[in-house]
GROMACS .gro file of C-alpha atoms in nm:
model
  421
    1MET     CA    1  -1.145  -1.514   1.346
    2LYS     CA    2  -0.795  -1.657   1.336
    3LYS     CA    3  -0.541  -1.383   1.412
    4MET     CA    4  -0.385  -1.281   1.080
    5LYS     CA    5  -0.096  -1.038   1.042
    6LEU     CA    6  -0.152  -0.718   0.845
    7LEU     CA    7   0.126  -0.639   0.596
    8ALA     CA    8   0.115  -0.287   0.452
    9PRO     CA    9   0.313  -0.127   0.167
   10ALA     CA   10   0.577   0.142   0.210
   11GLY     CA   11   0.696   0.294  -0.116
   12GLY     CA   12   0.879   0.567   0.077
   13MET     CA   13   0.934   0.705   0.427
   14GLU     CA   14   0.602   0.890   0.447
   15GLN     CA   15   0.408   0.578   0.346
   16LEU     CA   16   0.605   0.379   0.603
   17GLN     CA   17   0.509   0.623   0.879
   18MET     CA   18   0.143   0.607   0.779
   19ALA     CA   19   0.143   0.227   0.765
   20LEU     CA   20   0.286   0.206   1.115
   21HIS     CA   21   0.066   0.484   1.254
   22PHE     CA   22  -0.251   0.316   1.130
   23GLY     CA   23  -0.172  -0.027   1.266
   24ALA     CA   24   0.031  -0.246   1.031
   25ASP     CA   25   0.191  -0.548   1.198
   26GLU     CA   26   0.446  -0.569   0.919
   27VAL     CA   27   0.559  -0.342   0.636
   28TYR     CA   28   0.720  -0.433   0.305
   29LEU     CA   29   0.955  -0.203   0.120
   30ALA     CA   30   1.254  -0.201  -0.115
   31GLY     CA   31   1.601  -0.061  -0.152
   32HIS     CA   32   1.712   0.110  -0.469
   33GLU     CA   33   1.771  -0.222  -0.646
   34TRP     CA   34   1.603  -0.559  -0.694
   35GLY     CA   35   1.249  -0.453  -0.603
   36MET     CA   36   0.949  -0.490  -0.834
   37ARG     CA   37   0.849  -0.124  -0.788
   38ALA     CA   38   1.158   0.056  -0.913
   39ARG     CA   39   0.964   0.379  -0.976
   40SER     CA   40   0.867   0.416  -0.610
   41LYS     CA   41   1.084   0.637  -0.389
   42ASN     CA   42   1.218   0.332  -0.205
   43PHE     CA   43   1.497   0.343   0.055
   44SER     CA   44   1.867   0.418   0.057
   45ARG     CA   45   2.085   0.223   0.299
   46THR     CA   46   2.061   0.502   0.555
   47GLU     CA   47   1.684   0.528   0.512
   48LEU     CA   48   1.647   0.152   0.535
   49GLN     CA   49   1.826   0.147   0.868
   50GLN     CA   50   1.602   0.430   0.990
   51ALA     CA   51   1.296   0.240   0.868
   52VAL     CA   52   1.395  -0.071   1.061
   53GLU     CA   53   1.458   0.128   1.379
   54LEU     CA   54   1.123   0.308   1.348
   55ALA     CA   55   0.925  -0.007   1.275
   56HIS     CA   56   1.085  -0.205   1.556
   57ALA     CA   57   1.023   0.079   1.800
   58MET     CA   58   0.653   0.047   1.712
   59GLY     CA   59   0.650  -0.333   1.736
   60ALA     CA   60   0.633  -0.396   1.361
   61ALA     CA   61   0.846  -0.613   1.132
   62VAL     CA   62   1.020  -0.502   0.811
   63HIS     CA   63   1.014  -0.720   0.499
   64LEU     CA   64   1.257  -0.624   0.221
   65THR     CA   65   1.155  -0.704  -0.138
   66LEU     CA   66   1.430  -0.869  -0.343
   67ASN     CA   67   1.183  -1.016  -0.588
   68THR     CA   68   1.296  -0.921  -0.937
   69LEU     CA   69   1.451  -1.165  -1.182
   70MET     CA   70   1.823  -1.196  -1.116
   71LEU     CA   71   2.119  -1.206  -1.356
   72ASP     CA   72   2.470  -1.319  -1.263
   73SER     CA   73   2.567  -0.953  -1.252
   74ASP     CA   74   2.295  -0.893  -0.989
   75LEU     CA   75   2.408  -1.177  -0.766
   76ALA     CA   76   2.772  -1.067  -0.795
   77ARG     CA   77   2.678  -0.732  -0.637
   78MET     CA   78   2.432  -0.861  -0.381
   79ALA     CA   79   2.651  -1.017  -0.110
   80ASP     CA   80   2.765  -0.688   0.046
   81TYR     CA   81   2.410  -0.553   0.043
   82LEU     CA   82   2.273  -0.865   0.212
   83ARG     CA   83   2.536  -0.847   0.484
   84PHE     CA   84   2.427  -0.488   0.546
   85VAL     CA   85   2.060  -0.592   0.555
   86ASP     CA   86   2.145  -0.861   0.809
   87SER     CA   87   2.341  -0.618   1.026
   88ILE     CA   88   2.058  -0.363   1.062
   89GLY     CA   89   1.795  -0.617   1.165
   90VAL     CA   90   1.566  -0.652   0.862
   91ASP     CA   91   1.320  -0.922   0.963
   92ALA     CA   92   1.252  -1.094   0.629
   93ALA     CA   93   1.335  -1.077   0.260
   94ILE     CA   94   1.076  -1.150  -0.008
   95VAL     CA   95   1.259  -1.341  -0.282
   96ALA     CA   96   1.159  -1.515  -0.605
   97ASP     CA   97   1.493  -1.625  -0.753
   98LEU     CA   98   1.661  -1.945  -0.629
   99GLY     CA   99   2.007  -1.793  -0.667
  100ALA     CA  100   1.906  -1.495  -0.455
  101MET     CA  101   1.764  -1.733  -0.194
  102ALA     CA  102   2.101  -1.907  -0.173
  103MET     CA  103   2.275  -1.570  -0.142
  104LEU     CA  104   2.037  -1.470   0.138
  105ARG     CA  105   2.111  -1.785   0.339
  106GLU     CA  106   2.486  -1.736   0.301
  107ASN     CA  107   2.509  -1.363   0.368
  108ALA     CA  108   2.206  -1.280   0.586
  109PRO     CA  109   2.147  -1.578   0.816
  110HIS     CA  110   1.931  -1.377   1.057
  111VAL     CA  111   1.687  -1.260   0.788
  112GLN     CA  112   1.389  -1.487   0.727
  113LEU     CA  113   1.324  -1.607   0.373
  114HIS     CA  114   0.976  -1.536   0.236
  115VAL     CA  115   0.897  -1.674  -0.109
  116SER     CA  116   0.752  -1.408  -0.340
  117THR     CA  117   0.426  -1.450  -0.528
  118GLN     CA  118   0.647  -1.419  -0.838
  119ALA     CA  119   0.747  -1.782  -0.772
  120SER     CA  120   0.384  -1.888  -0.839
  121VAL     CA  121   0.356  -2.136  -0.554
  122MET     CA  122   0.023  -2.313  -0.611
  123ASN     CA  123   0.065  -2.646  -0.429
  124ALA     CA  124   0.184  -2.782  -0.098
  125ARG     CA  125   0.473  -2.982  -0.245
  126ALA     CA  126   0.629  -2.669  -0.393
  127ALA     CA  127   0.584  -2.485  -0.062
  128GLU     CA  128   0.751  -2.774   0.122
  129GLU     CA  129   1.052  -2.766  -0.109
  130TYR     CA  130   1.094  -2.395  -0.042
  131ALA     CA  131   1.067  -2.467   0.331
  132ARG     CA  132   1.353  -2.716   0.294
  133LEU     CA  133   1.553  -2.432   0.142
  134GLY     CA  134   1.489  -2.226   0.454
  135ALA     CA  135   1.164  -2.043   0.378
  136THR     CA  136   0.946  -1.955   0.676
  137ARG     CA  137   0.661  -1.802   0.471
  138VAL     CA  138   0.523  -1.843   0.120
  139VAL     CA  139   0.330  -1.568  -0.059
  140LEU     CA  140   0.091  -1.784  -0.259
  141ALA     CA  141   0.013  -1.729  -0.626
  142ARG     CA  142  -0.273  -1.485  -0.674
  143GLU     CA  143  -0.458  -1.734  -0.897
  144LEU     CA  144  -0.558  -1.970  -0.613
  145THR     CA  145  -0.914  -2.000  -0.485
  146LEU     CA  146  -0.997  -2.012  -0.115
  147GLN     CA  147  -1.071  -2.382  -0.147
  148GLN     CA  148  -0.731  -2.446  -0.302
  149ILE     CA  149  -0.556  -2.241  -0.032
  150ALA     CA  150  -0.732  -2.445   0.236
  151GLY     CA  151  -0.613  -2.761   0.060
  152VAL     CA  152  -0.253  -2.638   0.062
  153ARG     CA  153  -0.279  -2.561   0.434
  154ARG     CA  154  -0.420  -2.904   0.517
  155GLN     CA  155  -0.149  -3.082   0.321
  156LEU     CA  156   0.129  -2.877   0.479
  157ASP     CA  157  -0.004  -2.959   0.826
  158ALA     CA  158  -0.034  -3.329   0.741
  159ASP     CA  159   0.322  -3.339   0.605
  160GLY     CA  160   0.478  -3.181   0.912
  161PHE     CA  161   0.508  -2.822   0.782
  162ALA     CA  162   0.254  -2.659   1.014
  163SER     CA  163   0.501  -2.382   1.100
  164LEU     CA  164   0.529  -2.265   0.737
  165GLU     CA  165   0.322  -1.946   0.710
  166LEU     CA  166   0.094  -1.866   0.416
  167GLU     CA  167   0.049  -1.510   0.294
  168VAL     CA  168  -0.192  -1.378   0.031
  169PHE     CA  169  -0.269  -1.046  -0.130
  170ALA     CA  170  -0.602  -0.918   0.004
  171HIS     CA  171  -0.632  -0.570  -0.147
  172GLY     CA  172  -0.509  -0.355  -0.433
  173SER     CA  173  -0.417  -0.362  -0.799
  174MET     CA  174  -0.410  -0.695  -0.979
  175CYS     CA  175  -0.177  -0.776  -1.269
  176MET     CA  176  -0.331  -0.932  -1.580
  177ALA     CA  177  -0.033  -1.171  -1.610
  178VAL     CA  178   0.007  -1.493  -1.411
  179SER     CA  179   0.149  -1.389  -1.071
  180GLY     CA  180   0.272  -1.067  -1.226
  181ARG     CA  181   0.519  -1.229  -1.466
  182CYS     CA  182   0.443  -1.006  -1.763
  183LEU     CA  183   0.643  -0.948  -2.084
  184LEU     CA  184   0.414  -0.685  -2.236
  185SER     CA  185   0.601  -0.379  -2.104
  186SER     CA  186   0.942  -0.492  -2.231
  187GLU     CA  187   0.792  -0.592  -2.568
  188LEU     CA  188   0.630  -0.253  -2.624
  189VAL     CA  189   0.876  -0.017  -2.457
  190GLY     CA  190   1.207  -0.204  -2.441
  191LEU     CA  191   1.404  -0.426  -2.208
  192ASP     CA  192   1.498  -0.132  -1.986
  193ARG     CA  193   1.130  -0.112  -1.885
  194ALA     CA  194   1.083  -0.483  -1.816
  195ALA     CA  195   0.817  -0.569  -1.559
  196ASN     CA  196   1.015  -0.856  -1.411
  197PHE     CA  197   1.306  -0.625  -1.336
  198GLY     CA  198   1.082  -0.377  -1.155
  199ALA     CA  199   1.027  -0.112  -1.424
  200CYS     CA  200   0.682  -0.197  -1.564
  201THR     CA  201   0.508   0.080  -1.762
  202GLN     CA  202   0.170  -0.088  -1.700
  203PRO     CA  203   0.056  -0.110  -2.064
  204CYS     CA  204  -0.235  -0.325  -1.944
  205ARG     CA  205  -0.381  -0.001  -1.803
  206TRP     CA  206  -0.357   0.190  -2.131
  207ASN     CA  207  -0.665   0.295  -2.329
  208TRP     CA  208  -0.623   0.078  -2.638
  209THR     CA  209  -0.741   0.142  -2.994
  210LEU     CA  210  -0.737  -0.074  -3.306
  211VAL     CA  211  -0.553   0.052  -3.614
  212GLU     CA  212  -0.665  -0.080  -3.953
  213GLU     CA  213  -0.353  -0.056  -4.173
  214GLU     CA  214  -0.447  -0.262  -4.480
  215LYS     CA  215  -0.629   0.024  -4.650
  216PRO     CA  216  -0.452   0.316  -4.824
  217GLN     CA  217  -0.522   0.541  -4.526
  218ALA     CA  218  -0.493   0.389  -4.179
  219ARG     CA  219  -0.808   0.410  -3.972
  220ARG     CA  220  -0.806   0.424  -3.592
  221MET     CA  221  -1.093   0.255  -3.413
  222PRO     CA  222  -1.158   0.265  -3.039
  223VAL     CA  223  -1.188  -0.069  -2.865
  224GLU     CA  224  -1.545  -0.041  -2.740
  225GLN     CA  225  -1.798  -0.227  -2.538
  226ASP     CA  226  -2.154  -0.095  -2.542
  227GLY     CA  227  -2.038   0.227  -2.704
  228ARG     CA  228  -1.771   0.300  -2.443
  229PHE     CA  229  -1.395   0.267  -2.438
  230SER     CA  230  -1.275  -0.057  -2.285
  231TYR     CA  231  -0.958  -0.112  -2.088
  232ILE     CA  232  -0.931  -0.459  -2.240
  233LEU     CA  233  -0.632  -0.581  -2.034
  234SER     CA  234  -0.698  -0.394  -1.710
  235SER     CA  235  -0.825  -0.608  -1.424
  236ASN     CA  236  -1.041  -0.476  -1.144
  237ASP     CA  237  -0.878  -0.412  -0.808
  238LEU     CA  238  -0.882  -0.676  -0.537
  239GLU     CA  239  -1.085  -0.619  -0.217
  240MET     CA  240  -1.135  -0.875   0.063
  241LEU     CA  241  -1.221  -0.654   0.361
  242ASP     CA  242  -1.564  -0.815   0.399
  243HIS     CA  243  -1.426  -1.170   0.357
  244LEU     CA  244  -1.144  -1.179   0.612
  245ASP     CA  245  -1.316  -1.460   0.803
  246ASP     CA  246  -1.296  -1.676   0.492
  247LEU     CA  247  -0.925  -1.608   0.451
  248ALA     CA  248  -0.861  -1.695   0.815
  249ALA     CA  249  -1.067  -2.014   0.788
  250ALA     CA  250  -0.863  -2.120   0.484
  251GLY     CA  251  -0.548  -2.106   0.695
  252VAL     CA  252  -0.399  -1.776   0.584
  253ASP     CA  253  -0.145  -1.635   0.831
  254ALA     CA  254  -0.084  -1.290   0.681
  255ILE     CA  255  -0.273  -1.061   0.444
  256LYS     CA  256  -0.087  -0.820   0.218
  257LEU     CA  257  -0.213  -0.485   0.093
  258GLU     CA  258  -0.077  -0.402  -0.253
  259GLY     CA  259   0.037  -0.046  -0.313
  260ARG     CA  260   0.408   0.038  -0.293
  261ALA     CA  261   0.357   0.273  -0.587
  262LYS     CA  262   0.067   0.448  -0.410
  263GLY     CA  263   0.080   0.758  -0.192
  264ALA     CA  264   0.059   0.810   0.182
  265PHE     CA  265  -0.318   0.876   0.178
  266TYR     CA  266  -0.388   0.538   0.017
  267THR     CA  267  -0.159   0.359   0.262
  268ALA     CA  268  -0.324   0.526   0.560
  269MET     CA  269  -0.687   0.473   0.459
  270VAL     CA  270  -0.655   0.111   0.349
  271THR     CA  271  -0.435   0.006   0.642
  272ASN     CA  272  -0.675   0.174   0.884
  273ALA     CA  273  -0.981  -0.002   0.741
  274TYR     CA  274  -0.824  -0.349   0.746
  275ARG     CA  275  -0.682  -0.292   1.095
  276HIS     CA  276  -1.025  -0.212   1.239
  277VAL     CA  277  -1.190  -0.516   1.081
  278LEU     CA  278  -0.907  -0.751   1.179
  279ASP     CA  279  -0.954  -0.622   1.534
  280GLY     CA  280  -1.317  -0.732   1.531
  281GLU     CA  281  -1.519  -0.439   1.403
  282PRO     CA  282  -1.786  -0.509   1.137
  283ALA     CA  283  -1.667  -0.482   0.778
  284ASP     CA  284  -1.980  -0.286   0.681
  285ALA     CA  285  -1.865   0.000   0.900
  286TRP     CA  286  -1.537   0.032   0.708
  287MET     CA  287  -1.617  -0.066   0.349
  288GLY     CA  288  -1.681   0.298   0.260
  289GLU     CA  289  -1.326   0.388   0.358
  290LEU     CA  290  -1.193   0.187   0.064
  291GLU     CA  291  -1.386   0.417  -0.169
  292THR     CA  292  -1.198   0.722  -0.041
  293THR     CA  293  -0.875   0.623  -0.216
  294SER     CA  294  -0.779   0.613  -0.582
  295HIS     CA  295  -0.886   0.273  -0.716
  296ARG     CA  296  -1.049   0.081  -0.998
  297PRO     CA  297  -1.376  -0.106  -0.948
  298PHE     CA  298  -1.337  -0.379  -0.687
  299SER     CA  299  -1.364  -0.757  -0.717
  300ASN     CA  300  -1.267  -1.058  -0.505
  301GLY     CA  301  -0.992  -1.171  -0.740
  302PHE     CA  302  -0.964  -1.549  -0.785
  303PHE     CA  303  -1.071  -1.637  -0.430
  304TYR     CA  304  -1.425  -1.739  -0.530
  305GLY     CA  305  -1.357  -1.832  -0.893
  306ASN     CA  306  -1.260  -1.629  -1.197
  307PRO     CA  307  -1.217  -1.256  -1.125
  308THR     CA  308  -1.425  -0.988  -1.289
  309GLN     CA  309  -1.274  -0.765  -1.558
  310ASN     CA  310  -1.298  -0.388  -1.587
  311PRO     CA  311  -1.572  -0.381  -1.852
  312GLY     CA  312  -1.587  -0.020  -1.963
  313ASN     CA  313  -1.427   0.320  -1.935
  314VAL     CA  314  -1.383   0.330  -1.558
  315ASP     CA  315  -1.017   0.375  -1.474
  316TYR     CA  316  -0.949   0.535  -1.134
  317LEU     CA  317  -1.212   0.647  -0.884
  318ARG     CA  318  -1.162   0.862  -0.575
  319GLU     CA  319  -1.405   1.019  -0.328
  320ARG     CA  320  -1.185   1.202  -0.075
  321LEU     CA  321  -0.891   1.443  -0.073
  322MET     CA  322  -0.627   1.469   0.199
  323VAL     CA  323  -0.628   1.828   0.325
  324ALA     CA  324  -0.362   1.808   0.597
  325THR     CA  325  -0.160   1.583   0.826
  326VAL     CA  326  -0.135   1.665   1.194
  327GLU     CA  327   0.203   1.764   1.338
  328ARG     CA  328   0.088   1.814   1.697
  329CYS     CA  329  -0.227   1.892   1.894
  330ARG     CA  330  -0.268   2.075   2.225
  331PRO     CA  331  -0.558   2.194   2.438
  332ALA     CA  332  -0.671   2.537   2.322
  333SER     CA  333  -0.621   2.668   2.674
  334GLU     CA  334  -0.246   2.600   2.643
  335VAL     CA  335  -0.232   2.787   2.312
  336TYR     CA  336  -0.464   3.083   2.378
  337GLY     CA  337  -0.494   3.097   2.756
  338ALA     CA  338  -0.819   3.262   2.871
  339GLY     CA  339  -1.105   3.289   2.626
  340ALA     CA  340  -1.059   3.538   2.344
  341ALA     CA  341  -1.346   3.752   2.472
  342GLY     CA  342  -1.170   3.805   2.804
  343THR     CA  343  -1.412   3.589   3.001
  344GLY     CA  344  -1.133   3.443   3.209
  345LYS     CA  345  -1.249   3.092   3.116
  346PRO     CA  346  -1.011   2.853   2.941
  347ALA     CA  347  -1.048   2.843   2.563
  348PRO     CA  348  -1.252   2.532   2.468
  349GLY     CA  349  -1.142   2.245   2.247
  350TYR     CA  350  -0.802   2.177   2.093
  351VAL     CA  351  -0.565   2.335   1.844
  352ALA     CA  352  -0.403   2.115   1.580
  353GLU     CA  353  -0.090   2.225   1.398
  354VAL     CA  354  -0.089   2.070   1.052
  355LEU     CA  355   0.099   2.049   0.724
  356CYS     CA  356  -0.112   2.148   0.425
  357ARG     CA  357  -0.158   1.890   0.149
  358ASN     CA  358  -0.458   2.026  -0.045
  359LYS     CA  359  -0.684   2.330  -0.044
  360ALA     CA  360  -0.979   2.386   0.190
  361GLU     CA  361  -1.179   2.690   0.303
  362VAL     CA  362  -1.296   2.802   0.645
  363GLY     CA  363  -1.643   2.659   0.691
  364ASP     CA  364  -1.571   2.340   0.493
  365GLU     CA  365  -1.678   2.016   0.655
  366LEU     CA  366  -1.375   1.791   0.711
  367GLU     CA  367  -1.329   1.437   0.834
  368ALA     CA  368  -1.067   1.335   1.089
  369VAL     CA  369  -0.908   0.991   1.043
  370CYS     CA  370  -0.729   0.865   1.353
  371PRO     CA  371  -0.621   0.516   1.465
  372ASP     CA  372  -0.852   0.346   1.717
  373GLN     CA  373  -1.134   0.592   1.641
  374PRO     CA  374  -1.428   0.607   1.402
  375VAL     CA  375  -1.409   0.870   1.131
  376ARG     CA  376  -1.530   1.196   1.286
  377LYS     CA  377  -1.659   1.515   1.126
  378LEU     CA  378  -1.561   1.872   1.207
  379THR     CA  379  -1.588   2.218   1.054
  380LEU     CA  380  -1.274   2.401   0.949
  381GLU     CA  381  -1.251   2.703   1.180
  382GLY     CA  382  -0.999   2.914   1.367
  383LEU     CA  383  -0.753   2.879   1.077
  384GLU     CA  384  -0.412   3.047   1.104
  385HIS     CA  385  -0.101   3.035   0.884
  386TRP     CA  386   0.255   3.045   1.015
  387ASP     CA  387   0.474   3.324   0.879
  388ALA     CA  388   0.839   3.328   0.981
  389LEU     CA  389   0.833   3.706   1.026
  390ALA     CA  390   0.480   3.777   1.146
  391GLY     CA  391   0.407   3.455   1.336
  392TRP     CA  392   0.056   3.310   1.331
  393GLU     CA  393  -0.185   3.508   1.111
  394PRO     CA  394  -0.559   3.445   1.062
  395VAL     CA  395  -0.645   3.325   0.709
  396ARG     CA  396  -0.953   3.193   0.528
  397THR     CA  397  -0.789   2.925   0.316
  398ILE     CA  398  -0.545   2.643   0.372
  399SER     CA  399  -0.368   2.627   0.037
  400ARG     CA  400   0.013   2.638   0.052
  401ALA     CA  401   0.139   2.281   0.020
  402MET     CA  402   0.359   2.154   0.304
  403GLU     CA  403   0.339   2.488   0.494
  404ARG     CA  404   0.226   2.506   0.856
  405TYR     CA  405  -0.126   2.597   0.962
  406ARG     CA  406  -0.323   2.555   1.279
  407LEU     CA  407  -0.695   2.518   1.336
  408ARG     CA  408  -0.947   2.449   1.608
  409VAL     CA  409  -1.063   2.090   1.651
  410PRO     CA  410  -1.324   1.957   1.898
  411PHE     CA  411  -1.122   1.651   2.007
  412PRO     CA  412  -0.756   1.559   2.064
  413MET     CA  413  -0.555   1.433   1.767
  414GLN     CA  414  -0.211   1.276   1.726
  415ARG     CA  415   0.081   1.338   1.495
  416LEU     CA  416   0.016   1.180   1.149
  417ASP     CA  417  -0.363   1.182   1.192
  418ILE     CA  418  -0.531   1.296   0.872
  419LEU     CA  419  -0.784   1.565   0.789
  420ARG     CA  420  -0.965   1.509   0.458
  421LYS     CA  421  -1.263   1.642   0.265
   0.00000   0.00000   0.00000
């Protein structure tokens, strides 16, 4: 398989840490303006600088999204921000607007220009024109098939643009509008919730009904298919984990995981699965991991033809729950010394200190998710809760969100590893 870069989403600092911990080559994120996911936590200037330092320390690149539509008032305020972005070492900016591209070249000469999927690049000639404007990568329109992507790659190579990289979305939510350029949110909710300015309310995901208003008394009728509600505008989620060879063969240089509005658990699980398969492990061994996160039914998007539509009442599915994230892990002998029964032998196993995220009981079967390891099972045992006055106290339940607990584990774990059930 051709070596493709893995680009993971970071809607906030915790998601960024998970993306890096579980093997992303690149992360994409936004500041507090000009990103298409305005409702995500996103990054202040200080946080953005910290994000760049953390990513670079782990050998990863940072791509900043500046991909909303731009007004003159936006561009008038952007120069100072771009000079700041350039000064802290952001690697690339993902841009859709030609004016913003010009501003990037003038004010951030060390930041690479990546053309957003919002630009709907669907042919080699368009990609070449963006390359002449300074682009080093194009995020292709989501409506292209694999055959069409391969054709774009061949034409770029033939025309002397072999160095121009091609990126595609490979996993996550799909917008029902062409390349995400939707007017439905602003039409229904108002211009302050316009999708193309980053504030989409996702009305395509709403459960729609028909209202018959011609009669004296209005009658509400569910939009049904086979007796069930139908999410008539809601597309299935994209999944290409078991088709990465096809993407590589078509000439794709980087695959992007959608999800800047998703939580840390989603970022960790999806990044981990794609990392393992990109590194040569069989897709069958990791397909189940995609089912652990919140998602709609999966499809292959447009890559093999027209995508499938969510046909019925299935909205979000999820099979696992994050119980805790690891803060540190030490051999039990360092924590407890000799065995508890006074045998004089070192205590076996390891002790993981964790932050609670969801409830679990002693005796529950958990799963440990760690980079470079298969998913491993363990039983929740030896649970203790930290009390500032009393110290570590034995308990039966891990239940207080973001408080410290420790438990016995049969193998070593690292900070940011995940325990789930």
